[in-house]
């Protein structure tokens, strides 16, 4: 686990630079989750560290595989100086712990709801999980698997995917449940939505 997280942090540093702050949150019965903050010009990026320590497993499985399964970390990018977005740290840790706590498998297209504004004054209470491979490349775990003894007879560990989170307003989240993630993303694109604006309004939905 420690070797995997060291590789994950190294990949984050390579892609995003040196973090200027980090916070750790521990929930009862779970591994520690850290949230790293990176400054990139006028953007602030938050990345979880710890979610990928354990593979996510199908909640319907009788016995969870301790080695095999998808692994991920979460990345949120917002424009700095417009809102107190640092208040999102604990909520990101909650989302990152959800596979351990609730048996969720977090994957692109999923909605994750925290039940309250992501930060003070935020018009968002949930996020859409986007596809990985853009801002931070997927991390292959061949090397980590060899060092930690995780290689089994059926091949190497799955890569760690760094999943972007796109904040959704309640209206957008409701529309997405009916129409799907792809159509919501097309709406955002067609209306030139700045998804990094921490105070943006909902797009016009039909």
Tab-separated table of C-alpha atoms in Angstrom:
chain	number	residue	atom	x	y	z
A	1	UNK	CA	0.000	0.000	0.000
A	2	UNK	CA	2.731	2.467	0.966
A	3	UNK	CA	4.638	1.742	-2.243
A	4	UNK	CA	1.536	2.325	-4.348
A	5	UNK	CA	0.772	5.634	-2.608
A	6	UNK	CA	4.371	6.786	-3.025
A	7	UNK	CA	4.080	6.179	-6.774
A	8	UNK	CA	0.705	7.931	-6.849
A	9	UNK	CA	2.075	11.008	-5.100
A	10	UNK	CA	5.080	11.051	-7.446
A	11	UNK	CA	2.719	10.996	-10.454
A	12	UNK	CA	0.685	13.881	-8.981
A	13	UNK	CA	3.844	15.928	-8.419
A	14	UNK	CA	5.038	15.237	-11.959
A	15	UNK	CA	1.726	16.364	-13.438
A	16	UNK	CA	0.751	19.203	-11.079
A	17	UNK	CA	3.973	20.375	-9.417
A	18	UNK	CA	4.715	20.605	-5.725
A	19	UNK	CA	1.674	20.772	-3.422
A	20	UNK	CA	1.506	23.937	-1.345
A	21	UNK	CA	-0.720	22.381	1.325
A	22	UNK	CA	-2.059	19.016	2.407
A	23	UNK	CA	-4.583	17.779	4.939
A	24	UNK	CA	-5.256	14.315	6.324
A	25	UNK	CA	-8.622	12.897	7.330
A	26	UNK	CA	-9.247	9.524	8.968
A	27	UNK	CA	-12.706	7.985	9.211
A	28	UNK	CA	-13.557	5.168	11.578
A	29	UNK	CA	-12.682	1.842	10.017
A	30	UNK	CA	-10.902	3.304	6.965
A	31	UNK	CA	-7.369	4.094	5.880
A	32	UNK	CA	-6.185	7.675	6.107
A	33	UNK	CA	-7.096	9.900	3.175
A	34	UNK	CA	-4.990	12.932	2.345
A	35	UNK	CA	-5.978	15.845	0.123
A	36	UNK	CA	-3.188	17.756	-1.601
A	37	UNK	CA	-3.604	21.303	-2.900
A	38	UNK	CA	-1.753	22.546	-5.964
A	39	UNK	CA	-1.665	26.105	-7.315
A	40	UNK	CA	-1.474	26.505	-11.098
A	41	UNK	CA	-1.752	30.181	-12.011
A	42	UNK	CA	-5.314	31.222	-11.203
A	43	UNK	CA	-6.390	27.605	-10.749
A	44	UNK	CA	-6.450	25.624	-7.531
A	45	UNK	CA	-6.352	21.858	-7.878
A	46	UNK	CA	-7.223	19.412	-5.111
A	47	UNK	CA	-6.174	15.771	-5.390
A	48	UNK	CA	-6.892	12.902	-3.033
A	49	UNK	CA	-4.157	10.521	-1.912
A	50	UNK	CA	-5.125	7.250	-0.268
A	51	UNK	CA	-8.218	6.162	-2.159
A	52	UNK	CA	-6.062	3.992	-4.450
A	53	UNK	CA	-4.434	2.116	-1.567
A	54	UNK	CA	-7.195	-0.493	-1.797
A	55	UNK	CA	-8.937	-1.705	-4.962
A	56	UNK	CA	-12.619	-0.907	-5.305
A	57	UNK	CA	-14.863	-3.955	-5.296
A	58	UNK	CA	-18.328	-4.771	-6.539
A	59	UNK	CA	-20.684	-4.306	-3.574
A	60	UNK	CA	-22.590	-7.418	-4.671
A	61	UNK	CA	-19.471	-9.610	-4.472
A	62	UNK	CA	-19.531	-12.168	-1.679
A	63	UNK	CA	-15.798	-11.739	-1.013
A	64	UNK	CA	-13.820	-8.643	-2.038
A	65	UNK	CA	-10.477	-9.277	-3.736
A	66	UNK	CA	-7.790	-7.508	-1.645
A	67	UNK	CA	-5.516	-7.083	-4.670
A	68	UNK	CA	-7.455	-7.008	-7.913
A	69	UNK	CA	-9.910	-4.316	-8.919
A	70	UNK	CA	-10.037	-0.714	-10.147
A	71	UNK	CA	-8.080	1.931	-8.240
A	72	UNK	CA	-8.580	5.686	-8.448
A	73	UNK	CA	-7.875	9.084	-6.944
A	74	UNK	CA	-10.050	12.189	-7.357
A	75	UNK	CA	-8.990	15.563	-8.783
A	76	UNK	CA	-10.991	18.800	-8.554
A	77	UNK	CA	-9.944	22.028	-10.320
A	78	UNK	CA	-11.473	25.438	-9.525
A	79	UNK	CA	-10.619	29.073	-10.084
A	80	UNK	CA	-8.930	30.547	-7.052
A	81	UNK	CA	-9.869	33.678	-5.154
A	82	UNK	CA	-13.609	33.549	-5.895
A	83	UNK	CA	-14.790	31.385	-2.990
A	84	UNK	CA	-13.482	29.613	0.087
A	85	UNK	CA	-12.947	26.395	-1.839
A	86	UNK	CA	-10.498	24.978	0.726
A	87	UNK	CA	-13.611	23.949	2.649
A	88	UNK	CA	-13.994	21.173	0.072
A	89	UNK	CA	-11.080	19.233	1.569
A	90	UNK	CA	-13.093	17.140	4.012
A	91	UNK	CA	-15.847	16.510	1.462
A	92	UNK	CA	-13.291	15.204	-1.032
A	93	UNK	CA	-11.917	12.922	1.662
A	94	UNK	CA	-15.457	11.648	2.315
A	95	UNK	CA	-15.887	10.870	-1.388
A	96	UNK	CA	-12.470	9.199	-1.554
A	97	UNK	CA	-13.367	7.018	1.439
A	98	UNK	CA	-16.751	6.002	0.002
A	99	UNK	CA	-15.448	2.818	-1.696
A	100	UNK	CA	-14.224	1.563	1.698
A	101	UNK	CA	-17.201	2.849	3.691
A	102	UNK	CA	-20.065	2.164	1.291
A	103	UNK	CA	-18.636	-0.387	-1.110
A	104	UNK	CA	-18.965	1.977	-4.068
A	105	UNK	CA	-17.062	1.583	-7.310
A	106	UNK	CA	-16.350	5.137	-8.485
A	107	UNK	CA	-16.155	5.281	-12.274
A	108	UNK	CA	-16.570	7.842	-15.079
A	109	UNK	CA	-20.198	8.885	-15.534
A	110	UNK	CA	-21.080	8.396	-11.880
A	111	UNK	CA	-22.642	11.076	-9.684
A	112	UNK	CA	-21.325	11.591	-6.156
A	113	UNK	CA	-23.452	13.625	-3.761
A	114	UNK	CA	-22.177	15.080	-0.483
A	115	UNK	CA	-25.602	16.350	0.604
A	116	UNK	CA	-24.454	19.919	1.281
A	117	UNK	CA	-22.642	22.714	-0.590
A	118	UNK	CA	-19.130	21.728	-1.611
A	119	UNK	CA	-17.874	24.986	-0.038
A	120	UNK	CA	-19.570	28.032	1.546
A	121	UNK	CA	-21.872	29.656	-0.998
A	122	UNK	CA	-21.365	26.903	-3.571
A	123	UNK	CA	-24.364	26.166	-5.823
A	124	UNK	CA	-23.182	22.540	-6.024
A	125	UNK	CA	-23.836	19.597	-3.732
A	126	UNK	CA	-22.653	16.862	-6.097
A	127	UNK	CA	-20.051	16.135	-8.747
A	128	UNK	CA	-19.921	14.246	-12.021
A	129	UNK	CA	-16.998	11.856	-12.358
A	130	UNK	CA	-15.256	12.467	-15.689
A	131	UNK	CA	-12.885	10.310	-17.737
A	132	UNK	CA	-9.285	9.958	-16.609
A	133	UNK	CA	-6.110	10.321	-18.661
A	134	UNK	CA	-6.159	14.062	-19.355
A	135	UNK	CA	-4.666	16.237	-16.650
A	136	UNK	CA	-2.937	13.355	-14.838
A	137	UNK	CA	-2.091	10.224	-16.808
A	138	UNK	CA	-3.145	6.828	-15.517
A	139	UNK	CA	-0.474	5.170	-13.390
A	140	UNK	CA	0.445	1.633	-14.386
A	141	UNK	CA	1.209	-0.486	-11.339
A	142	UNK	CA	3.521	-3.126	-12.761
A	143	UNK	CA	6.455	-1.886	-10.706
A	144	UNK	CA	4.397	-1.500	-7.531
A	145	UNK	CA	2.869	-4.936	-8.001
A	146	UNK	CA	6.272	-6.554	-8.301
A	147	UNK	CA	7.635	-4.815	-5.216
A	148	UNK	CA	4.596	-5.434	-3.042
A	149	UNK	CA	3.958	-8.997	-4.140
A	150	UNK	CA	0.668	-8.001	-5.694
A	151	UNK	CA	1.216	-9.767	-9.011
A	152	UNK	CA	-1.033	-12.761	-9.255
A	153	UNK	CA	-1.469	-15.542	-11.730
A	154	UNK	CA	-3.940	-13.527	-13.766
A	155	UNK	CA	-1.734	-10.536	-14.501
A	156	UNK	CA	-0.698	-7.231	-12.971
A	157	UNK	CA	-2.714	-4.837	-10.885
A	158	UNK	CA	-5.078	-2.437	-12.609
A	159	UNK	CA	-3.717	1.096	-13.108
A	160	UNK	CA	-4.559	3.964	-10.800
A	161	UNK	CA	-6.872	6.368	-12.608
A	162	UNK	CA	-7.000	10.044	-11.660
A	163	UNK	CA	-10.663	10.944	-12.101
A	164	UNK	CA	-11.625	14.622	-12.600
A	165	UNK	CA	-14.654	15.822	-10.662
A	166	UNK	CA	-17.049	18.291	-12.316
A	167	UNK	CA	-19.357	20.134	-9.857
A	168	UNK	CA	-23.068	19.921	-10.677
A	169	UNK	CA	-25.943	22.103	-9.539
A	170	UNK	CA	-28.993	20.221	-8.204
A	171	UNK	CA	-30.851	20.918	-11.474
A	172	UNK	CA	-27.957	19.572	-13.522
A	173	UNK	CA	-27.694	16.497	-11.308
A	174	UNK	CA	-31.417	15.795	-11.717
A	175	UNK	CA	-31.204	16.279	-15.487
A	176	UNK	CA	-28.171	13.998	-15.645
A	177	UNK	CA	-30.067	11.216	-13.865
A	178	UNK	CA	-32.677	11.304	-16.628
A	179	UNK	CA	-30.581	12.096	-19.699
A	180	UNK	CA	-27.155	10.698	-18.792
A	181	UNK	CA	-23.681	12.056	-18.241
A	182	UNK	CA	-22.791	12.446	-21.919
A	183	UNK	CA	-25.765	14.677	-22.691
A	184	UNK	CA	-25.029	16.883	-19.687
A	185	UNK	CA	-21.420	17.281	-20.779
A	186	UNK	CA	-22.626	18.163	-24.277
A	187	UNK	CA	-24.887	20.835	-22.733
A	188	UNK	CA	-21.945	22.296	-20.850
A	189	UNK	CA	-19.822	22.291	-23.987
A	190	UNK	CA	-22.475	23.825	-26.256
A	191	UNK	CA	-23.061	26.691	-23.797
A	192	UNK	CA	-19.384	27.361	-23.179
A	193	UNK	CA	-19.711	26.585	-19.479
A	194	UNK	CA	-16.713	27.384	-17.284
A	195	UNK	CA	-16.784	24.250	-15.137
A	196	UNK	CA	-13.992	25.631	-12.950
A	197	UNK	CA	-16.005	28.677	-11.850
A	198	UNK	CA	-16.807	27.936	-8.178
A	199	UNK	CA	-19.880	30.208	-8.276
A	200	UNK	CA	-21.296	29.500	-11.743
A	201	UNK	CA	-24.998	29.158	-12.438
A	202	UNK	CA	-26.711	26.100	-13.845
A	203	UNK	CA	-26.754	25.739	-17.614
A	204	UNK	CA	-30.039	26.149	-19.463
A	205	UNK	CA	-31.671	22.717	-19.590
A	206	UNK	CA	-34.599	21.646	-21.777
